[in-house]
Structures are given as structure tokens and as C-alpha cells.
Amino acid sequence: MLYLVAEEPADGVEIAVEQDAARLALAGPPGGEELLVALHGATLPRSPGRETRWLTDPALGDTTPAMDPQQEHTWPDLEQLGSDKRDLADEAMYRSLKSKLFDEAYPPVQLGRFRVVQTLGQGGMGVVYAAEDPQLGRQVAIKVIRDDRLREGAKDRARLLREAQMQAKLSHPNVVQIHEVSESDGALFIVMELVKGCNLREWLDRETRPLAAILERFVEAARGLSAAHQKGIVHRDFKLANAMVGEDGRVRIADFGLAVAGQSEQETEPERPPGSAAAGHTSKHAGTPTYMSPEQVRGRDCDARSDQYSFAVALTEAVFRRPPPPAIERLADRTGALTLPTDPPAPQWLRQALTRALSLDPADRFPSMAALIDVLVETPKRRKRRALAAGLVVALAGSTALGATFFAETRPRECSQYEDRIGEIWDGVREESLRAAFVATGAPYAEQSWQRTRGMLDAYAKEWAKVASNACEASRPDSPLSARNLAESEVCLGRQYRSFASLLDEFATADRALVANADEAVAGLSPPLQCIVSSSTPSEDRPAGPTNPRVRELLDRGKLLTLTHEGREAVSFLDYALAEIRSNSDVAGEAEGLLLLGRAKGRLIGDGPGAEENLNEAFNRANAAKYSALKWEIWNELAQVQAVVFDAPREARKYLKHAKSERHPDPRVAEVALAAVESEILIVEARPLDAVALRRQALDTLNSLYPADHREVMLARLSLAAALGEARQLQEAHEMHRQLLADLQREYGREHPLTARVELNFGLDLHELEQTAAAREALEHARAALVNTYGERHLWVAKTEVALAQLDLDDGAITRAIERLDAAMATYEVLVPPTHAERITALIVLAEAHQRNGQTPGALAVYRELLDIHDADPAHSSVDLFTTLANIGDALCVLGQCADALPYFARSIGLKSPDLSSEPAMKALPLRGLGLVALADGEPQLGAMLLQRALTILEHAPLERLGLEAILIATMRELADAYTTLGSKPQRARELRRRAAELESAH
């Protein structure tokens, strides 16, 4: 952005600012040339004998005036010159420079809350900037959509928003994550994960890559595309430049700018590679000509097989250093023949796979990206296995080989040296580096979390070394233990060693969510003592599970994601992991992965049907693998789904009975887990006092197993307080939350998310106890702490928003309540299915807010959505059908469409709801509704009769508990109107209106 006069100085330039801030002297090392820089319309002196020239910013076009070095010249005012032509990144740089030179504060360049740093690139859809998110303390990439890509205004904006929201639901290790979509000053922009590294083309160009490395990178890219296809997203412009290779070596698919879910219309023009035959051609179809599939060239609908074609073009280019002929040329050739290059040489199986994927007819390609991945992954493995088998002379049978290898390296050494073995991955240097990684997250609780985690890691390392040493001693020739028992112990210990190493690697790149749950992650490691096998150990209790290191690595990663409550990311990763686990034919690993996936779907995102399907499949695979230790967990998780997600206690008890009948490797731990699920069933059965008793018992068990500050003990206390709330023992629940909050603030810090979760419950207690100001303070702080760890889009943040919205409604701040509820709903739309219980609660509160704001159409739309949710799966619905039908009918009557309300009131009359037997006042709602329908139909006699019946029920019921006072008042006035219409009972009509007025003034 600067305009320089005279020769450029040598390295080591120093800047000196003159007092009038009009001219700067930039001097190099002693004796170097002086360089003048002028700003703010200053006048430059003549420079006799010195060559003077302008160095201009090309963004300013031809605005630079001619300059005669022998004359004085007035420098143009840079505040005005080109300011309308600078992009956001240039403007940010310009303001930063002015701030440094003139010691003045200039506001940063902002897009919403994001601070623009630099331009990363420009494409067909818009400009991509690197930016900072000060709220979450992270760097992001922001794509600002070009105005000319929104030719149809609101329609195009809505389409792009829908597509971006769909892509935001796609959370996968090999896809660039979209964080949010927003607008600022009319500009639509998409906030994404910032990937530091290069694209796949640059990665290939930097050095000659071996085929194995190329295939590894492309398999990762294929997995990203496959994950997108499973969500119904087709990329439509895959190419080398759209796959990023991060500094961590992981490939991520980027730039879904042309992706369309369920659409066939192309929105952008193709790139025009310099010097290519198509460089002068402008296509109306989306994509890049070299990579476009035949159906894309023809302008036909594109599906996942189109991406497969583009992927195969890119892989062909990577392997042979040149792409195959473009589809448009092959289509012009009557034969459509494809001949791949013969140099450099490539395996025949790969050539066959590429030829199939590049078929002109989509039906001739692989049925899916997953099928192509299987070929790219499995074929080299099969060849390697055959080679190994040919040279194998002696091998141990089955799964013992891995463990035997682990200990074979160390048996010649002293058994005490296992401390050195664990010390190779856990020592003072590693300890310090991990502490630095925790602190680098900026989490306010990072140091406290590290101190707890470090102690647990130390203890685990020492225990593992001790158990491994004992196993080593037992391997001596004079040991009474059998070779089989030793081999099983060795396999188990080797597996634990790798899990410990993997966890340390995860900690090295930890984010705030993992830092917050680090101690729980260490506690989740399998205890080394479980690996000791003797001849008396029952076969059911012998170490089991996957032995393949890669499978174990995938499962450990999935477990961490579920632990840190990253629901969508966990589900997406486990879907991807299971595909690879199956390719390894690891049945035990598949069973464990399916259990993790079912748990993530059930507990984290409330997807009951999906969880049930995965868990049933997990049980079948555990049976096939004879993985007995897993069965009770699967049954227990199925019971949890039935109770919490489906609200079906009878089915839940069936599964719980199976869980209790299975063998439990650690009975006391299993006892607590089983009690936790049974207490959920008791709450659904409306037996909260029994649930309280059971949770007290579970807490006593945990207190006997762990210290008072253990995470499991803290969570059990939180669970007990929740049960007390369900039992309406509000004061005791409130006191328990208060004590737990104080303990967590001391142990974890006030900003820790676990502390925030308790503070959220504490705020809800205060709300119920009508301590509104204190409740708001607690909830606002809980929200801020949760956002600080998880960002704006998280289920706990959404839950807090709903609680705050209810406070706003109590305070009459209806607009603010609706804003909070809209924010919560935006989170639910991305993270959970429509049937999620918390989403349904938010819808109910949103409908109430619309009603209180006089927005009956908005409330009606919400009630109809609730009805649709119920009717989609009545057997598993948690929607209150009776109340929903009554609310739809009421809303229609308010809108003057009472005749249309008849089917809703009539349907509610025939329902057999538990609420109707326990709360007889509810029976008045459909009667009143039918009375209003009769009045609207011109039948006041029938209307008066129905309204009188409804009023009789309401007058003899405890209305305050149900919040039906307003219904009583309305019914009185409606009945009075009916009598007036009939011209009968005038005294009764006056009495009804008088009583209605008295009740209204009293409330």
C-alpha cells in the first residue's frame, strides 16, 4: 500500500517518523541509501541526481500520477486514494501500518465479530480470508460470497444458506469443517476451519512422492467425499486444488462452493487453466473442464458417481503426472476409449480401478466411493499379506502374535527395564511439552486440568510398568503359568501401551474440550491389572477386544470424541472408522465401534432409531467375536435409549434385565452403570423418590471406589441432585447443587464446563425458587463459560439459551427471548434430529413466546411442526399430543379460522392420555374448543352447552398448578357471549363477565 521514492534500501530497514508525520525516512545499514516515504498529501522535495520511482499497489489501477524527479510533487492523500478498491485484507494491513507509524488507534477490519488478517485466495464463488475469532480465540477461514453469485437475491441467499447449513452438519476428519454462516453489511460469508498447509497439487509438486504416499493421501480425500455422500452432499468440483494437506499431514476436502444437495442446477463458471485448450471457452455448467464428469459436461443431474469420476481424474494425474483426456473429448470420440499412460509404471490393479472409475457411463463405475476405497486400501494389503505369508516360517496362532512381538523385544533384557519402555513415551520432556499444549489452548482452567491429568498419567505409567514387569518375570522358563496365559497378558499389555501412547499424542494437539475432559480420558484407559491372566481366570473374563493397532487407534479416537461431547463429530468419525475396521475384518473391533456409535447417537444427539440399530448390530458382532465383556454394556445402553430417548420404560426394563444377567468383569463398576440407567427408568415411570434412593446408593458405591474429587463422584452427585429436582425436593436439590458448585469451583475453576453445567442446574433451581436475579446471573455466567470451551453451537449452550429465554419471558422481554430461542433452534437444527427432547422443549417455549408477542401465526407454525414430529413416529414421540392439538385449535380460532380447528379438537377428545386421568382439568380443553367451533358455525345453543361443561370442569380443578387460569377467564367470557347471542340468561352472562374481570385483575 506504500508509495516509495528513490532506490530500495538494503536489508535491515529502520523507520523514523518525522514530527509532522508527513514524511518518513527509511534507512538501511550505515552507509545505505535513504528511502523516502510520503503520506497524507505531503510535499516531497526535489531529489537532484537521485533516481526516483514509484512502487505502486496494483489494486489502485491507473490512479498513480506521473512524476518528474526534478520537480516538487504533492503526494496524494492515501486516506482517499484507492480506499474503495482495497479489499478487506489490504485494508487491515493498511490500518495496522498506520497504527504503528503514527501511534494512533485504528479499528480492525471486521466481518461480524471476526477480525480479517489476510487474503488466502479467490475463486469462482468469492474471496477467502484468514481471520481471527476473538470470542473463541481461534483462527478461521472466511469465504465472502461474490454479489454476482447471488443473482436472484433472496432466493440465492436462501439456497446458499441451506447448502452451507447442510455442509455444517458434515463433521469429518477429512472435510474442512464449516463453523457458521452469517451476514455483515449485506455480505454473505461462510466461516470455516482454517487449514494451514498446502493443497494436494502443491504437495505433489514439492517433491517426487512414492505411490504408497500418494494412495494414502487420496484415500483420505476419498473418505471425506464418501462422508459427504452419506449426508446427501455431492461436491461437483473435486480437483487437486480443492484438497488441502494440513501441516499434520491429514487431507481435508475444501471448497464445496459448487456442491448441491438434491439439486441439478449449476451455479458457477469453470476455471480456465492457463494455456489449456479450453482456456477461451466459457461453459454454463459448473466445475473445472479437466475434472468434469461426462454427465456434468452434458448438463445432466450429478450424483456421488460424478465425484468418483473427478476423483479418479485427480488420482490419475497424481500417479502419471498428467490427467486423462477431458470427458468432453472422450464424448466426441465415438468409441470413448480410454488409454492410461504406461509411464511411470503402475500396478495393474490400480490401472483397472482407475479405468472403471473413469467410465463414461456412471452405471459402469464403482457403486460408491466406499467401494473404490476398499479397492485402494485392501488390494495393497492383500498383496503384502501374501508376500509375508510366503516368507513366514514360524508364527504364533491367532491374536497372540502382536503381544508376543511386543514382549519378544524386551525379554532378553532385565524385567525391571519396563520402566524405561514406558519412559520412552512418558518422561519429563514429554510432560513439559504436554503442559505447554494445554496452556496454549488459552482455557482458563488449563493449568488446573494439567496438574490433575499429569498425576493420573504418572500413576498409570507406573502401574503399567509394574504389571508389565511382573508379566515379564512370569515368562521365565520356571514359571508355572501356561504359555497361552502369558501370550494373552502380553497382547493385552501391548494394546494398553499403544492406547496410552495414542492418548498422549491426542493431548499434544488438545483443544479446550479435550483439556476440560483430560482427567476423564485418562480414567477411561483400561487398568493394567485387567491384563493379568491365570489358569483360574474364567474364559469370559480373559482380555478381549481388537488387537489390530490401527483398529485400536480408531476406537480410542472415537471414544475421546464421545467423551468430549462432540456429538456430530463423534458420529461422523465413527461411521468412517467402522468402514476401515470392517476392511480389516476385525469383528471384535467392529462390535466395540458399533457400541461407541450407538452411545454417541443415543446420549449425545438423541437419535434413538439410529442408536437402537447400531447397538443391536453391536450385540450380534460381539456374539460372533465371543466378546463377552461387551455384552452387558450393549444391553445397558439399549435400556438407556428406550428410557431416555423413547420414553418407553417397559422396553427399557427388558433390556436392563438382560444387562444384569450378563457376566460383569468389574461388578462394582457395572453396578453403578446399571443403577444409573435404572434410575432413568424410574423417573420415566413417575417414581422419582425411588430414583433418588437408587442414586444415593450408587453415590455411596462410588465414594467407596474413588476419592471425593474424582470426576465420577462429581457426576454422581450432579445426577442425584437432578433426581431430587424431579421429586420436587427443590430445597435439597438446590443445596446439593450449591455444595457441588463450590467444590467444582475449588477443584476445577469457575470457568470449567463441568462447573458451568452445575451452575446451569443451579440457575434453574433459583428460577423455580423465584430468585430471578440470582438465576439470571448464574445462567449468564454458565453460558459464557460453556461458549468459551465449546463455541456458540453446542447443546449445553442451546439449553442455557432456552433457560434464559424463559427468564426473559417472565420479565416481559419477549423480543430478546425469541432471539435466544432462534439461536438455540439454529444449534438444534445442525446438531440433533428433530425428535430430540431438548429441541422439542425449545419449540414449546418458542410457541409460547410467539403467543405472548401477539404472533399467533408464528405460534401456529411451531405447534404444527410439533404435530408433524409426533405423527412421524407416534410410538417413540415425546411430544404432548393432547396439548399440541388443543393449541393448534386455539390458534386457529384466534386467527378467525375456528371452523378449521374442528379436526384437531375432535382428535384430542378421543385420546387416552395419562395427563387426563391425573389432571381432570385437561378434559376441559377440547370441550371448550368444540364449543368455539360451534359458535363459529352459527350454533350458539350447542356452543353454550359445550362451554358450560368445560367451565364446570375448570371451576372444580386446581388451575394454578396447571397454569389454566387464563383458559378459565376466557371460557367465562366466551360462555357469556354465547348467552348474549342466544338472547337468554342475561343475569348469568353479567355474572360471568364480572367474575372474569375479578380473576383477571387478581392475576
mmCIF file of N, CA and C in Angstrom, residues 772-807:
data_model
loop_
_atom_site.group_PDB
_atom_site.id
_atom_site.type_symbol
_atom_site.label_atom_id
_atom_site.label_comp_id
_atom_site.label_asym_id
_atom_site.label_seq_id
_atom_site.Cartn_x
_atom_site.Cartn_y
_atom_site.Cartn_z
ATOM 1 N N THR A 772 -35.173 -14.629 40.720
ATOM 2 C CA THR A 772 -34.947 -14.366 39.302
ATOM 3 C C THR A 772 -33.582 -13.731 39.035
ATOM 4 N N ALA A 773 -33.224 -12.714 39.794
ATOM 5 C CA ALA A 773 -31.960 -12.010 39.544
ATOM 6 C C ALA A 773 -30.772 -12.946 39.709
ATOM 7 N N ALA A 774 -30.774 -13.742 40.776
ATOM 8 C CA ALA A 774 -29.676 -14.689 41.008
ATOM 9 C C ALA A 774 -29.662 -15.767 39.933
ATOM 10 N N ALA A 775 -30.848 -16.197 39.497
ATOM 11 C CA ALA A 775 -30.927 -17.206 38.440
ATOM 12 C C ALA A 775 -30.318 -16.682 37.154
ATOM 13 N N ARG A 776 -30.633 -15.447 36.804
ATOM 14 C CA ARG A 776 -30.087 -14.874 35.574
ATOM 15 C C ARG A 776 -28.567 -14.759 35.638
ATOM 16 N N GLU A 777 -28.059 -14.324 36.776
ATOM 17 C CA GLU A 777 -26.602 -14.200 36.928
ATOM 18 C C GLU A 777 -25.917 -15.549 36.746
ATOM 19 N N ALA A 778 -26.477 -16.587 37.371
ATOM 20 C CA ALA A 778 -25.885 -17.923 37.261
ATOM 21 C C ALA A 778 -25.958 -18.433 35.824
ATOM 22 N N LEU A 779 -27.100 -18.266 35.172
ATOM 23 C CA LEU A 779 -27.263 -18.779 33.815
ATOM 24 C C LEU A 779 -26.404 -18.028 32.813
ATOM 25 N N GLU A 780 -26.292 -16.716 32.956
ATOM 26 C CA GLU A 780 -25.461 -15.935 32.039
ATOM 27 C C GLU A 780 -24.001 -16.349 32.164
ATOM 28 N N HIS A 781 -23.544 -16.564 33.398
ATOM 29 C CA HIS A 781 -22.151 -16.984 33.558
ATOM 30 C C HIS A 781 -21.936 -18.399 33.030
ATOM 31 N N ALA A 782 -22.893 -19.283 33.278
ATOM 32 C CA ALA A 782 -22.767 -20.655 32.762
ATOM 33 C C ALA A 782 -22.678 -20.639 31.246
ATOM 34 N N ARG A 783 -23.504 -19.817 30.623
ATOM 35 C CA ARG A 783 -23.485 -19.728 29.157
ATOM 36 C C ARG A 783 -22.119 -19.247 28.669
ATOM 37 N N ALA A 784 -21.598 -18.186 29.288
ATOM 38 C CA ALA A 784 -20.300 -17.648 28.856
ATOM 39 C C ALA A 784 -19.196 -18.684 29.003
ATOM 40 N N ALA A 785 -19.214 -19.434 30.104
ATOM 41 C CA ALA A 785 -18.182 -20.453 30.319
ATOM 42 C C ALA A 785 -18.298 -21.589 29.300
ATOM 43 N N LEU A 786 -19.513 -22.000 28.985
ATOM 44 C CA LEU A 786 -19.705 -23.074 28.005
ATOM 45 C C LEU A 786 -19.285 -22.623 26.608
ATOM 46 N N VAL A 787 -19.626 -21.395 26.250
ATOM 47 C CA VAL A 787 -19.212 -20.872 24.944
ATOM 48 C C VAL A 787 -17.693 -20.796 24.861
ATOM 49 N N ASN A 788 -17.062 -20.462 25.960
ATOM 50 C CA ASN A 788 -15.608 -20.328 25.978
ATOM 51 C C ASN A 788 -14.907 -21.637 25.656
ATOM 52 N N THR A 789 -15.545 -22.750 25.996
ATOM 53 C CA THR A 789 -14.954 -24.059 25.695
ATOM 54 C C THR A 789 -15.459 -24.636 24.383
ATOM 55 N N TYR A 790 -16.758 -24.563 24.161
ATOM 56 C CA TYR A 790 -17.358 -25.296 23.037
ATOM 57 C C TYR A 790 -17.775 -24.414 21.866
ATOM 58 N N GLY A 791 -17.775 -23.105 22.037
ATOM 59 C CA GLY A 791 -18.266 -22.238 20.985
ATOM 60 C C GLY A 791 -19.768 -22.029 21.106
ATOM 61 N N GLU A 792 -20.303 -21.171 20.234
ATOM 62 C CA GLU A 792 -21.717 -20.828 20.298
ATOM 63 C C GLU A 792 -22.617 -22.013 19.988
ATOM 64 N N ARG A 793 -22.149 -22.937 19.164
ATOM 65 C CA ARG A 793 -23.013 -24.009 18.677
ATOM 66 C C ARG A 793 -22.733 -25.290 19.438
ATOM 67 N N HIS A 794 -23.420 -25.450 20.558
ATOM 68 C CA HIS A 794 -23.261 -26.654 21.370
ATOM 69 C C HIS A 794 -24.557 -26.887 22.117
ATOM 70 N N LEU A 795 -24.884 -28.149 22.403
ATOM 71 C CA LEU A 795 -26.164 -28.463 23.025
ATOM 72 C C LEU A 795 -26.309 -27.817 24.395
ATOM 73 N N TRP A 796 -25.244 -27.800 25.187
ATOM 74 C CA TRP A 796 -25.370 -27.184 26.507
ATOM 75 C C TRP A 796 -25.565 -25.678 26.396
ATOM 76 N N VAL A 797 -24.931 -25.070 25.415
ATOM 77 C CA VAL A 797 -25.146 -23.636 25.197
ATOM 78 C C VAL A 797 -26.599 -23.392 24.797
ATOM 79 N N ALA A 798 -27.125 -24.225 23.912
ATOM 80 C CA ALA A 798 -28.517 -24.073 23.488
ATOM 81 C C ALA A 798 -29.466 -24.256 24.673
ATOM 82 N N LYS A 799 -29.180 -25.225 25.526
ATOM 83 C CA LYS A 799 -30.026 -25.458 26.694
ATOM 84 C C LYS A 799 -30.030 -24.245 27.606
ATOM 85 N N THR A 800 -28.877 -23.616 27.756
ATOM 86 C CA THR A 800 -28.792 -22.409 28.584
ATOM 87 C C THR A 800 -29.561 -21.262 27.950
ATOM 88 N N GLU A 801 -29.495 -21.161 26.618
ATOM 89 C CA GLU A 801 -30.254 -20.123 25.918
ATOM 90 C C GLU A 801 -31.748 -20.278 26.179
ATOM 91 N N VAL A 802 -32.245 -21.504 26.156
ATOM 92 C CA VAL A 802 -33.667 -21.744 26.395
ATOM 93 C C VAL A 802 -34.039 -21.340 27.820
ATOM 94 N N ALA A 803 -33.165 -21.690 28.789
ATOM 95 C CA ALA A 803 -33.444 -21.309 30.182
ATOM 96 C C ALA A 803 -33.472 -19.789 30.339
ATOM 97 N N LEU A 804 -32.534 -19.106 29.688
ATOM 98 C CA LEU A 804 -32.515 -17.639 29.755
ATOM 99 C C LEU A 804 -33.724 -17.042 29.048
ATOM 100 N N ALA A 805 -34.167 -17.678 27.969
ATOM 101 C CA ALA A 805 -35.361 -17.194 27.266
ATOM 102 C C ALA A 805 -36.587 -17.268 28.176
ATOM 103 N N GLN A 806 -36.678 -18.311 28.990
ATOM 104 C CA GLN A 806 -37.803 -18.408 29.914
ATOM 105 C C GLN A 806 -37.747 -17.299 30.959
ATOM 106 N N LEU A 807 -36.552 -16.945 31.407
ATOM 107 C CA LEU A 807 -36.415 -15.799 32.305
ATOM 108 C C LEU A 807 -36.840 -14.511 31.610
#
